[in-house]
Coordinates of C-alpha atoms (C1' of nucleotides) in Angstrom, one line a residue:
Chain A
M1 CA -0.1 -0.2 0.1
M2 CA 1.3 3.6 -1.1
S3 CA 1.4 5.8 2.0
S4 CA 3.0 9.5 1.5
L5 CA 6.1 10.5 3.5
G6 CA 4.3 13.8 4.3
S7 CA 1.9 12.0 6.8
I8 CA 4.9 10.7 9.1
A9 CA 4.7 12.1 12.3
K10 CA 1.7 13.7 11.9
H11 CA -2.0 13.4 13.7
P12 CA -2.4 9.1 14.0
T13 CA -5.4 9.4 12.6
I14 CA -4.5 11.2 9.5
T15 CA -1.6 8.9 9.2
L16 CA -4.3 5.9 9.4
I17 CA -6.3 7.7 6.5
D18 CA -3.7 8.9 4.5
A19 CA -2.5 5.0 4.2
L20 CA -5.5 3.7 3.1
T21 CA -6.1 3.7 -0.9
T22 CA -9.5 2.1 -1.5
L23 CA -12.8 3.5 -1.3
K24 CA -13.7 0.6 0.4
E25 CA -11.7 0.4 3.4
L26 CA -11.6 4.4 3.7
K27 CA -15.3 4.2 3.8
Q28 CA -15.1 1.6 6.7
V29 CA -12.8 3.8 9.0
H30 CA -15.0 6.7 8.1
A31 CA -17.9 4.5 9.8
Q32 CA -16.1 4.0 12.7
L33 CA -14.7 7.3 13.5
L34 CA -18.1 8.5 13.3
A35 CA -19.6 5.6 15.5
N36 CA -17.0 6.4 17.9
G37 CA -17.5 10.3 17.9
L38 CA -14.2 11.0 16.6
L39 CA -15.2 12.5 13.8
N40 CA -15.9 16.1 14.8
D41 CA -12.4 17.7 13.6
H42 CA -12.6 19.0 10.7
H43 CA -8.8 18.3 9.8
L44 CA -9.8 14.7 9.4
L45 CA -12.8 15.4 7.5
G46 CA -10.3 17.3 5.4
Q47 CA -8.0 14.4 5.2
F48 CA -10.9 12.0 4.4
V49 CA -12.1 14.2 1.0
A50 CA -8.5 14.5 0.2
T51 CA -7.6 10.9 0.5
I52 CA -10.7 9.4 -0.8
A53 CA -10.5 12.0 -3.8
L54 CA -6.8 11.2 -4.3
H55 CA -6.8 7.3 -4.7
N56 CA -10.3 7.5 -6.3
P57 CA -10.3 9.8 -9.1
K58 CA -12.8 8.2 -10.9
N59 CA -15.3 7.8 -7.9
L60 CA -15.2 11.3 -6.3
T61 CA -18.9 11.3 -5.2
Y62 CA -18.1 9.6 -2.2
S63 CA -15.7 12.8 -1.3
D64 CA -18.4 14.8 -2.4
Q65 CA -21.4 13.6 0.0
L66 CA -19.1 13.7 2.9
L67 CA -18.8 17.6 2.2
T68 CA -22.4 18.0 2.0
N69 CA -23.1 15.8 5.4
Y70 CA -21.1 19.0 7.4
D71 CA -22.0 22.4 7.4
T72 CA -18.8 23.9 7.4
P73 CA -16.3 22.3 5.5
T74 CA -12.7 23.9 5.4
L75 CA -11.2 25.5 2.5
F76 CA -8.6 22.7 2.8
S77 CA -11.6 20.2 1.6
F78 CA -12.7 22.2 -0.7
N79 CA -9.2 22.9 -2.4
S80 CA -8.7 19.0 -2.6
M81 CA -12.1 18.5 -4.2
I82 CA -11.2 21.4 -6.8
R83 CA -7.6 19.3 -7.2
A84 CA -9.7 16.1 -7.6
Y85 CA -11.6 17.0 -10.4
S86 CA -9.2 18.9 -12.2
K87 CA -7.8 15.8 -12.8
S88 CA -11.1 13.7 -13.5
S89 CA -12.8 13.5 -16.5
T90 CA -14.8 16.1 -15.5
P91 CA -12.9 19.0 -14.9
H92 CA -15.8 21.6 -14.9
K93 CA -17.1 20.0 -11.3
S94 CA -13.9 21.9 -9.9
F95 CA -15.7 25.2 -10.6
H96 CA -18.9 23.8 -8.2
F97 CA -16.4 24.0 -5.2
Y98 CA -15.2 27.0 -6.1
N99 CA -18.8 28.5 -5.5
R100 CA -19.2 26.9 -2.5
I101 CA -15.9 28.6 -1.3
L102 CA -17.5 31.9 -2.3
R103 CA -20.9 31.2 -0.7
S104 CA -19.6 29.4 2.7
L105 CA -21.5 30.1 5.8
N106 CA -17.7 30.4 7.2
N107 CA -16.9 33.2 5.0
L108 CA -14.1 31.3 3.3
S109 CA -12.1 32.6 0.8
P110 CA -10.2 30.9 -2.1
D111 CA -6.2 31.0 -1.8
N112 CA -3.6 30.5 -4.0
Y113 CA -3.9 26.8 -4.0
T114 CA -7.4 27.1 -5.0
F115 CA -6.6 29.4 -7.9
N116 CA -3.8 26.9 -8.9
F117 CA -6.2 24.2 -9.2
L118 CA -8.5 26.2 -11.0
I119 CA -6.1 26.8 -13.8
R120 CA -5.6 23.4 -13.8
T121 CA -9.1 22.9 -14.7
C122 CA -9.1 25.5 -17.3
A123 CA -6.0 24.1 -19.0
Q124 CA -7.4 20.8 -18.8
L125 CA -10.9 22.0 -20.0
L126 CA -9.1 24.5 -22.7
A127 CA -11.6 26.9 -21.5
R128 CA -10.7 30.2 -23.4
E129 CA -13.3 32.3 -21.8
T130 CA -13.1 31.0 -18.2
G131 CA -9.6 30.7 -18.1
P132 CA -8.8 34.1 -18.4
S133 CA -11.6 35.0 -15.9
V134 CA -10.1 33.0 -13.5
H135 CA -6.7 34.8 -14.2
G136 CA -8.5 38.1 -13.7
A137 CA -9.9 36.7 -10.3
L138 CA -6.8 35.8 -8.9
V139 CA -5.2 39.1 -9.7
K140 CA -8.1 40.7 -7.4
Y141 CA -7.0 38.3 -4.7
G142 CA -3.4 39.4 -4.9
F143 CA -1.9 36.2 -6.0
E144 CA -0.6 37.0 -9.2
N145 CA 2.9 37.1 -7.8
D146 CA 2.7 33.8 -6.5
P147 CA 5.4 31.8 -8.8
H148 CA 3.1 28.9 -8.8
I149 CA 0.4 30.6 -10.2
Q150 CA 2.6 32.1 -12.5
S151 CA 4.1 28.9 -14.2
G152 CA 0.4 27.8 -14.0
L153 CA -0.9 30.5 -16.2
I154 CA 2.0 30.1 -18.7
F155 CA 1.2 26.5 -18.8
M156 CA -2.5 27.0 -19.0
Y157 CA -2.7 29.9 -21.8
A158 CA -0.1 27.3 -23.6
E159 CA -2.8 25.0 -23.5
L160 CA -5.3 27.2 -24.6
G161 CA -2.8 28.4 -27.5
C162 CA -2.4 31.8 -26.3
L163 CA 1.0 32.6 -26.8
N164 CA 0.7 36.2 -25.8
S165 CA -0.8 35.5 -22.9
C166 CA 1.9 33.7 -22.3
H167 CA 4.5 36.6 -23.0
K168 CA 2.1 38.7 -20.9
V169 CA 2.5 36.6 -17.9
F170 CA 6.2 35.7 -18.6
G171 CA 6.9 39.4 -19.0
G172 CA 5.5 40.3 -15.4
I173 CA 7.7 38.3 -13.5
S174 CA 10.4 40.5 -12.5
S175 CA 13.1 37.8 -12.2
P176 CA 12.0 34.3 -13.4
D177 CA 13.3 31.4 -11.7
V178 CA 14.1 28.4 -13.6
V179 CA 10.5 27.1 -13.1
C180 CA 8.9 29.6 -14.8
Q181 CA 11.7 30.1 -17.5
T182 CA 11.3 26.5 -18.6
A183 CA 7.2 26.7 -18.3
M184 CA 8.0 29.1 -21.0
V185 CA 10.2 27.4 -23.0
S186 CA 7.6 24.6 -23.0
A187 CA 4.9 27.0 -23.8
C188 CA 6.6 28.8 -26.9
A189 CA 7.7 25.2 -28.4
K190 CA 4.0 24.0 -27.7
C191 CA 2.8 27.0 -29.9
G192 CA 5.2 26.6 -32.5
D193 CA 7.6 29.6 -31.6
L194 CA 11.0 26.8 -31.8
G195 CA 13.0 30.1 -32.1
F196 CA 12.6 31.9 -29.1
A197 CA 11.9 28.9 -27.0
R198 CA 15.6 27.7 -28.1
D199 CA 16.9 31.2 -27.1
L200 CA 15.4 31.6 -24.0
F201 CA 16.8 28.2 -23.3
D202 CA 20.1 29.2 -24.5
E203 CA 20.3 31.8 -22.2
M204 CA 19.0 30.0 -19.5
P205 CA 21.0 30.1 -16.4
G206 CA 21.5 26.8 -14.4
R207 CA 19.5 25.0 -17.1
D208 CA 18.4 21.3 -15.3
S209 CA 17.5 18.1 -16.5
I210 CA 13.8 19.2 -17.0
A211 CA 14.7 22.6 -18.9
W212 CA 16.7 20.0 -21.4
N213 CA 13.6 18.0 -21.3
A214 CA 11.6 20.3 -22.2
M215 CA 13.7 21.8 -25.2
I216 CA 13.8 18.7 -26.3
A217 CA 10.5 17.3 -26.4
G218 CA 9.1 20.7 -27.9
Y219 CA 11.1 19.6 -30.8
A220 CA 10.3 16.2 -30.9
Q221 CA 6.7 17.2 -30.4
R222 CA 7.0 20.1 -33.5
G223 CA 8.1 17.2 -36.0
K224 CA 11.4 18.8 -35.8
S225 CA 13.5 14.9 -35.0
R226 CA 16.9 15.4 -36.0
E227 CA 17.0 18.7 -33.6
A228 CA 15.6 16.8 -31.2
L229 CA 18.3 14.4 -31.3
S230 CA 21.2 16.5 -31.9
L231 CA 19.9 18.5 -29.1
F232 CA 20.0 15.1 -27.1
Y233 CA 23.4 14.3 -27.9
L234 CA 24.3 18.3 -26.9
M235 CA 23.0 17.4 -23.3
Q236 CA 25.2 14.6 -23.2
M237 CA 28.1 16.2 -23.9
E238 CA 27.6 18.8 -21.4
G239 CA 27.2 16.0 -18.7
V240 CA 23.5 16.9 -17.8
K241 CA 22.0 13.9 -16.1
V242 CA 19.5 12.1 -18.6
N243 CA 16.8 10.1 -17.5
E244 CA 13.5 8.5 -18.3
V245 CA 11.5 11.7 -19.8
S246 CA 14.6 12.5 -21.9
M247 CA 14.5 9.1 -23.5
V248 CA 10.8 9.4 -24.2
S249 CA 11.2 12.4 -26.6
V250 CA 14.6 10.7 -27.9
L251 CA 12.5 7.7 -28.9
S252 CA 9.7 9.5 -30.1
A253 CA 12.0 11.3 -32.3
C254 CA 13.5 8.1 -33.6
S255 CA 10.0 6.9 -34.3
H256 CA 9.1 9.8 -36.7
L257 CA 12.3 9.2 -38.5
G258 CA 12.1 5.4 -38.7
A259 CA 15.4 5.8 -37.4
L260 CA 15.8 1.7 -36.3
D261 CA 19.7 2.0 -35.5
Q262 CA 19.2 5.0 -33.3
G263 CA 16.6 3.6 -31.8
R264 CA 18.1 0.4 -30.6
W265 CA 21.0 2.5 -29.3
A266 CA 18.5 4.6 -27.3
H267 CA 17.0 1.2 -26.0
A268 CA 20.6 0.0 -25.2
Y269 CA 21.6 3.2 -23.5
I270 CA 18.4 2.9 -21.3
E271 CA 19.6 -0.3 -20.0
K272 CA 23.3 0.6 -19.9
N273 CA 22.3 3.4 -17.9
K274 CA 19.8 1.4 -15.7
L275 CA 16.9 3.8 -16.2
R276 CA 13.8 2.9 -15.2
V277 CA 11.3 1.5 -17.9
T278 CA 8.1 3.2 -16.7
V279 CA 5.0 2.9 -18.6
N280 CA 5.9 6.0 -20.3
L281 CA 9.0 4.8 -21.4
G282 CA 7.9 1.3 -22.3
T283 CA 5.2 2.6 -24.5
A284 CA 7.7 4.9 -26.1
L285 CA 9.7 1.9 -27.2
I286 CA 6.8 -0.1 -28.4
D287 CA 5.9 2.9 -30.8
M288 CA 9.5 3.4 -31.9
Y289 CA 9.9 -0.4 -32.5
A290 CA 6.2 -0.5 -34.2
K291 CA 6.9 2.7 -36.6
C292 CA 10.3 1.3 -37.6
G293 CA 8.8 -1.9 -38.5
A294 CA 10.3 -4.3 -36.0
M295 CA 7.2 -5.3 -34.7
D296 CA 8.5 -8.6 -33.0
K297 CA 10.9 -6.3 -30.9
A298 CA 7.6 -4.2 -30.1
M299 CA 5.8 -6.9 -28.7
E300 CA 9.1 -8.2 -27.2
V301 CA 8.9 -4.9 -24.8
F302 CA 5.3 -5.2 -24.8
W303 CA 5.0 -8.7 -23.2
G304 CA 8.1 -7.7 -21.1
M305 CA 5.9 -4.7 -19.8
K306 CA 4.7 -5.1 -15.6
E307 CA 2.3 -2.3 -15.7
K308 CA 0.6 -1.3 -18.8
N309 CA -2.2 1.5 -19.5
V310 CA -4.5 2.3 -22.4
F311 CA -1.2 4.2 -24.2
T312 CA 0.5 0.7 -23.7
W313 CA -2.0 -1.2 -25.5
S314 CA -3.2 1.5 -28.4
S315 CA 0.3 1.9 -29.1
A316 CA 0.9 -2.0 -29.6
M317 CA -2.2 -2.5 -31.2
G318 CA -1.8 0.6 -33.4
G319 CA 1.6 -0.9 -34.7
L320 CA 0.2 -4.2 -35.2
A321 CA -2.7 -2.9 -37.5
M322 CA 0.1 -0.1 -39.2
N323 CA 2.2 -3.5 -40.0
G324 CA -0.5 -5.2 -41.6
F325 CA -1.1 -8.1 -38.5
G326 CA -4.8 -7.2 -38.2
E327 CA -5.9 -10.6 -36.4
K328 CA -3.3 -10.0 -33.9
C329 CA -4.4 -6.7 -33.1
L330 CA -8.0 -8.1 -32.4
E331 CA -6.7 -10.7 -30.4
L332 CA -4.5 -8.0 -28.2
F333 CA -7.8 -6.2 -27.8
S334 CA -9.6 -9.1 -26.0
L335 CA -6.8 -9.4 -23.8
M336 CA -6.8 -5.6 -22.9
K337 CA -10.5 -6.0 -22.0
K338 CA -9.5 -8.8 -20.2
D339 CA -7.0 -7.1 -18.1
G340 CA -9.9 -4.6 -17.0
V341 CA -7.9 -1.6 -19.2
Q342 CA -11.0 0.6 -20.1
P343 CA -10.5 1.3 -24.0
N344 CA -10.6 4.6 -25.2
E345 CA -11.4 6.5 -28.8
V346 CA -8.2 5.8 -30.0
T347 CA -7.8 2.0 -29.1
F348 CA -11.2 1.8 -31.3
V349 CA -9.0 3.5 -34.3
A350 CA -6.7 1.0 -33.7
V351 CA -9.2 -1.8 -33.5
L352 CA -10.8 -0.5 -36.8
R353 CA -7.8 -0.3 -38.8
G354 CA -7.0 -3.6 -37.6
C355 CA -9.9 -4.9 -38.9
S356 CA -10.0 -3.0 -41.9
V357 CA -6.1 -4.1 -42.9
V358 CA -7.6 -8.0 -43.0
G359 CA -10.8 -7.2 -44.5
L360 CA -12.8 -8.1 -41.5
V361 CA -15.8 -5.9 -42.0
D362 CA -18.4 -7.4 -40.1
E363 CA -16.3 -7.7 -36.9
G364 CA -15.3 -4.1 -37.5
K365 CA -19.1 -3.0 -38.0
E366 CA -19.3 -4.5 -34.6
H367 CA -16.8 -3.1 -32.6
F368 CA -17.8 0.3 -34.4
S369 CA -21.2 -0.2 -32.8
S370 CA -19.8 -1.6 -29.3
M371 CA -18.3 1.7 -28.9
K372 CA -21.4 3.5 -27.9
T373 CA -23.4 1.1 -26.5
S374 CA -20.5 -1.0 -24.7
Y375 CA -17.9 1.6 -24.0
G376 CA -20.3 4.8 -24.0
I377 CA -17.2 6.4 -26.4
E378 CA -19.2 8.7 -29.4
P379 CA -17.4 7.7 -32.2
E380 CA -15.6 10.8 -33.8
I381 CA -15.0 11.7 -37.2
E382 CA -11.7 9.5 -37.4
H383 CA -13.9 6.4 -36.5
Y384 CA -16.1 7.4 -39.5
G385 CA -13.3 7.4 -41.8
C386 CA -12.3 4.1 -40.5
L387 CA -15.6 2.8 -41.3
V388 CA -15.2 4.0 -44.7
D389 CA -11.8 2.7 -45.1
L390 CA -13.1 -0.9 -43.6
Y391 CA -15.7 -1.2 -46.7
G392 CA -13.5 0.6 -49.1
R393 CA -11.0 -1.9 -48.7
A394 CA -13.1 -5.0 -49.0
G395 CA -14.6 -3.3 -52.4
R396 CA -17.7 -2.3 -50.7
V397 CA -17.6 1.0 -52.3
V398 CA -21.3 1.6 -52.4
E399 CA -21.8 0.9 -48.6
A400 CA -18.4 3.1 -47.9
L401 CA -20.0 6.1 -49.8
N402 CA -23.4 5.7 -47.5
V403 CA -20.9 5.8 -44.1
I404 CA -20.0 9.6 -45.4
N405 CA -23.6 10.3 -46.4
S406 CA -25.2 9.2 -43.0
M407 CA -22.6 10.4 -40.5
P408 CA -23.5 13.1 -38.2
M409 CA -20.9 15.2 -39.0
Q410 CA -19.6 17.3 -42.3
P411 CA -17.2 14.8 -43.4
H412 CA -13.5 15.4 -44.0
A413 CA -11.3 15.1 -46.8
A414 CA -9.7 11.7 -45.5
A415 CA -13.1 10.4 -45.5
W416 CA -13.4 11.2 -48.7
G417 CA -9.9 10.2 -49.5
A418 CA -10.7 6.6 -48.2
L419 CA -13.5 6.1 -50.7
L420 CA -11.0 7.7 -53.6
N421 CA -8.5 5.0 -52.5
A422 CA -11.0 2.3 -52.5
C423 CA -11.9 3.6 -56.2
R424 CA -8.7 3.6 -57.1
M425 CA -8.2 -0.1 -56.1
Y426 CA -11.4 -1.2 -57.6
K427 CA -11.5 1.2 -60.5
N428 CA -14.8 2.7 -59.8
L429 CA -14.5 6.1 -62.0
E430 CA -17.7 7.4 -60.9
L431 CA -17.5 7.6 -57.5
G432 CA -13.8 8.4 -57.5
E433 CA -14.7 11.6 -59.6
L434 CA -17.3 12.5 -57.0
A435 CA -14.9 11.6 -54.2
S436 CA -11.9 13.8 -55.6
R437 CA -14.5 16.4 -56.4
K438 CA -15.2 16.6 -52.6
I439 CA -11.7 16.5 -51.4
V440 CA -10.4 19.0 -53.8
E441 CA -13.4 21.3 -52.2
L442 CA -12.4 20.7 -48.7
E443 CA -8.7 21.3 -49.7
S444 CA -8.2 23.1 -52.8
K445 CA -4.4 22.1 -52.6
N446 CA -4.7 18.4 -52.1
H447 CA -2.3 17.1 -54.4
G448 CA -3.0 13.2 -53.6
A449 CA -6.8 13.7 -54.4
Y450 CA -5.7 14.7 -58.0
V451 CA -3.0 11.8 -58.2
L452 CA -5.4 9.1 -57.5
L453 CA -8.2 10.6 -59.6
S454 CA -5.5 10.5 -62.5
N455 CA -4.5 7.1 -61.7
I456 CA -8.2 6.2 -61.9
Y457 CA -8.7 8.2 -65.5
A458 CA -5.2 6.4 -66.6
D459 CA -6.6 2.7 -65.3
S460 CA -9.6 3.2 -67.4
K461 CA -7.4 4.7 -70.4
K462 CA -9.6 7.7 -70.5
W463 CA -6.5 9.9 -71.4
D464 CA -8.8 13.1 -71.7
G465 CA -9.4 12.8 -68.0
V466 CA -5.8 12.7 -67.2
S467 CA -4.6 15.8 -69.1
N468 CA -7.7 17.5 -67.6
V469 CA -6.6 16.6 -64.1
R470 CA -3.2 18.0 -65.3
Q471 CA -4.4 21.1 -66.6
I472 CA -6.6 21.4 -63.2
M473 CA -3.4 21.0 -61.0
K474 CA -1.5 23.6 -63.0
S475 CA -4.3 26.3 -63.2
K476 CA -5.0 26.0 -59.3
G477 CA -1.3 25.9 -58.5
V478 CA -1.0 22.8 -56.7
K479 CA 2.4 22.0 -55.7
K480 CA 4.1 18.4 -56.1
I481 CA 5.3 17.4 -52.3
P482 CA 8.7 16.1 -53.4
G483 CA 9.0 12.3 -52.5
C484 CA 11.8 11.7 -50.1
S485 CA 13.0 8.6 -48.7
V486 CA 15.1 7.9 -46.0
I487 CA 17.3 5.0 -45.2
E488 CA 19.8 4.8 -41.9
V489 CA 23.2 3.1 -42.3
D490 CA 25.2 2.1 -39.5
G491 CA 22.9 4.9 -37.6
E492 CA 23.3 7.4 -39.8
V493 CA 20.6 8.8 -41.9
H494 CA 20.4 9.3 -45.5
E495 CA 17.8 11.4 -47.0
F496 CA 17.2 10.6 -50.6
F497 CA 15.2 13.3 -52.8
V498 CA 13.5 12.7 -56.0
G499 CA 16.0 13.3 -58.7
D500 CA 18.6 14.3 -56.0
K501 CA 22.1 13.3 -57.1
S502 CA 24.0 14.8 -54.5
H503 CA 24.7 11.8 -52.6
P504 CA 28.5 11.2 -52.6
R505 CA 28.1 7.6 -53.3
Y506 CA 25.4 8.4 -56.0
N507 CA 27.8 6.6 -59.0
E508 CA 27.5 3.5 -57.0
I509 CA 24.2 4.0 -56.7
E510 CA 23.6 4.6 -60.4
I511 CA 25.3 1.6 -61.3
M512 CA 23.3 -0.6 -58.8
L513 CA 20.1 1.0 -60.3
G514 CA 21.3 -0.1 -63.7
E515 CA 22.0 -3.7 -62.3
I516 CA 18.4 -3.5 -61.1
S517 CA 17.4 -2.6 -64.0
R518 CA 19.1 -5.6 -65.7
R519 CA 17.6 -8.2 -63.3
L520 CA 14.2 -6.8 -63.3
K521 CA 14.0 -7.4 -67.2
L522 CA 15.7 -10.7 -66.7
F523 CA 12.6 -11.6 -64.4
G524 CA 10.5 -10.3 -67.4
Y525 CA 9.4 -7.4 -65.8
V526 CA 8.4 -4.6 -68.4
A527 CA 8.9 -1.1 -67.0
N528 CA 5.8 1.2 -67.2
T529 CA 7.0 3.3 -70.3
N530 CA 3.2 4.9 -71.0
P531 CA 4.6 8.8 -70.8
V532 CA 1.0 9.9 -69.6
L533 CA 1.0 7.3 -66.8
F534 CA 4.5 8.7 -66.1
D535 CA 3.6 12.1 -65.3
I536 CA 0.7 11.1 -62.9
E537 CA 2.4 9.5 -60.3
E538 CA 3.0 10.7 -56.9
E539 CA 6.4 11.8 -57.8
E540 CA 7.6 13.8 -61.0
K541 CA 9.8 11.6 -62.9
E542 CA 13.1 13.3 -63.7
D543 CA 14.0 11.4 -66.5
A544 CA 13.1 8.5 -68.5
L545 CA 13.7 5.7 -65.8
C546 CA 11.6 5.7 -63.2
K547 CA 13.6 6.8 -60.1
H548 CA 11.7 7.4 -57.4
S549 CA 13.1 8.2 -54.4
E550 CA 12.6 4.8 -52.9
K551 CA 14.0 3.3 -55.5
V552 CA 17.5 4.9 -55.0
A553 CA 17.0 4.4 -51.6
I554 CA 16.8 0.7 -51.8
A555 CA 19.7 0.9 -54.4
F556 CA 22.1 2.7 -51.6
G557 CA 20.7 0.1 -49.5
L558 CA 21.4 -2.9 -51.3
I559 CA 25.2 -1.7 -52.0
S560 CA 25.6 -0.3 -48.3
L561 CA 24.1 -2.8 -46.1
R562 CA 25.4 -6.3 -45.2
E563 CA 23.8 -9.2 -47.2
G564 CA 21.0 -10.6 -45.1
V565 CA 20.2 -7.4 -43.3
P566 CA 16.8 -5.9 -44.3
I567 CA 16.5 -2.7 -46.2
R568 CA 14.4 -0.1 -44.3
I569 CA 12.5 2.5 -46.1
V570 CA 10.8 5.2 -44.7
K571 CA 9.0 7.5 -47.4
N572 CA 7.0 10.7 -47.2
L573 CA 4.4 9.6 -49.7
R574 CA 2.4 6.7 -50.9
V575 CA 4.3 4.3 -52.5
C576 CA 3.1 4.4 -56.3
W577 CA 2.1 0.9 -58.1
D578 CA 5.0 0.7 -60.0
C579 CA 7.7 0.7 -57.5
H580 CA 5.2 -1.8 -55.4
E581 CA 5.7 -4.0 -58.2
V582 CA 9.4 -3.2 -58.6
T583 CA 9.9 -3.7 -54.7
K584 CA 8.4 -7.0 -54.9
I585 CA 10.6 -8.5 -57.5
I586 CA 13.8 -6.9 -55.9
S587 CA 12.8 -8.8 -52.9
K588 CA 13.0 -11.8 -55.1
V589 CA 15.7 -11.7 -57.3
F590 CA 18.0 -9.9 -54.5
N591 CA 17.0 -12.0 -52.1
R592 CA 16.4 -9.1 -49.5
E593 CA 13.7 -8.0 -47.1
I594 CA 12.7 -4.5 -47.9
I595 CA 10.5 -2.8 -45.2
V596 CA 8.9 0.3 -46.6
R597 CA 7.0 2.6 -44.0
D598 CA 4.7 5.0 -46.8
R599 CA 2.8 7.7 -45.3
N600 CA 0.0 5.2 -44.6
R601 CA 1.6 2.3 -43.4
F602 CA 4.2 -0.7 -43.8
H603 CA 4.8 -3.0 -46.7
H604 CA 7.3 -5.9 -45.9
F605 CA 8.5 -7.3 -48.9
K606 CA 10.0 -10.3 -49.0
D607 CA 10.0 -13.1 -51.9
G608 CA 8.5 -11.3 -54.1
Q609 CA 5.3 -10.9 -51.9
C610 CA 3.9 -7.7 -49.9
S611 CA 2.4 -7.6 -46.5
C612 CA -0.2 -5.3 -47.9
R613 CA -1.5 -8.1 -50.2
G614 CA -2.1 -5.2 -53.0
Y615 CA -4.1 -2.8 -50.7
W616 CA -2.7 0.4 -49.8
Chain B
dC1 C1' -2.7 18.2 5.4
dT2 C1' -3.3 20.8 -0.7
dA3 C1' 0.6 23.7 -5.4
dG4 C1' 5.3 25.5 -10.0
dG5 C1' 8.5 23.6 -15.1
dG6 C1' 9.8 17.9 -19.1
dT7 C1' 7.3 12.3 -20.8
dT8 C1' 3.5 8.3 -24.6
dA9 C1' -0.8 6.2 -28.5
dG10 C1' -4.5 8.3 -33.6

DNA sequence: CTAGGGTTAG
């Protein structure tokens, strides 16, 4: 049983209460004290309220009832309730207790603790109007110079996305301590001003581990993975103590990059330095291995974890779905429920994707409807998107369209995108046109929609349609996103943009590309040389040979990685059909496992087959 | 007896 150090040598009954954790025990002791007339002390009541609220955050009604049984609860009790509700799933109830303080018979008045908890509540609620009112109120009470309040306000305004207000609060602090400065670094990073965050960080005297972690996390969260990693190396160079929290961000950066070698290095670092593998850290490891296509390692970490929370389960399930292991994803879902972990909306995204990748339409439908009926989770737009994908992938495009037409919210581009992808797979020109028209209405610069549509036209040999699409793209100024593939060799990340010949070993790469071409022809592969088709792939081709960035990266992998080592590529766009065919054949004729993570999912190529079975 | 900065899944 947990017992907090703070209670040692205090009132013996408080120590007793503090040591209790279950509601049952607390209720029993409470009844006993009451029966023996020992509960006349408001401090004891307050301790009950606080302890119950602390250990039973999901069942605050008992604490609530306790308070109503006493006519004059202490400020401590009210504050404890506000704190408890600020972290609960119903944070707004905090305000009920704030009002009770204001209306109390014994003339209580909110203190700095009260406001600190209310600030958390506002942050939690993303209360863009109430937050500033609470700020105004605490100023009236004269707490604006309390450093706890100041750092809290910076945190709150960052959550609300009000960087200006953060600056105002921060600027009003005469000599901000390291805590407030770190809060400000984090706030700027969260709101996207990494430059200011970094300047502040660089000039921070007495930067501690937390400050470094804040800056590294700031980069990692904004997708600046390389910057996050290089700052982490600097942190080590400066001899700052690295902890679990640092490694969570480092792993997150590796996940983003698909940098398996660096991720493995980070894992080894954690073990070597005996860092505690907390739930967060374990989850970050699972996510890293999963997003680097090493699902077996991810599951090894998963099974080795004693404590797993909803993040842990959802990460593992999402990873399995993304890697094409739909059935395993669903098995894990059953285990999760058996384990008593409550699934949330993110878990269901993974479940639905798991169903989708293996074509389990009926099962997916059931899970979808169970969200609300069994778990009280209202399906969000993402879940409807998954449902469209579920039908679409299975070739049931009309039902997919019905989902879009009957969803309770305005369909987003991703829903139409799922339908469009299905139309490409099943060559449904009519619906494909509708879907892409809708996408373009919603996102006039969505390059992928035009590409998929022109693919559909090309598949049906409607060249007029193809050139029409091309003209629309030109007139609307839709820019192609340059394709880029990343491959890691000996811990070094090599980036290949389409048509980019700047790599120091490009000559060798070119020779290898020739060799690939030769062996593909021997195998009987006929390159797709239709000039119309050429122009419509996701990437521009820079010459007559199809040299999409992943092919160049694969060629580089073949010359630089030892035989038998799988080639792992991370691509920023979807893999095109031609590259997909070619990669399948390369995996066979070069007897090499190739793992490609594109913007949607993984393709594990082995022995001429791909794990996606042609659906992506 | 209650508070301050950094961490994870879509």
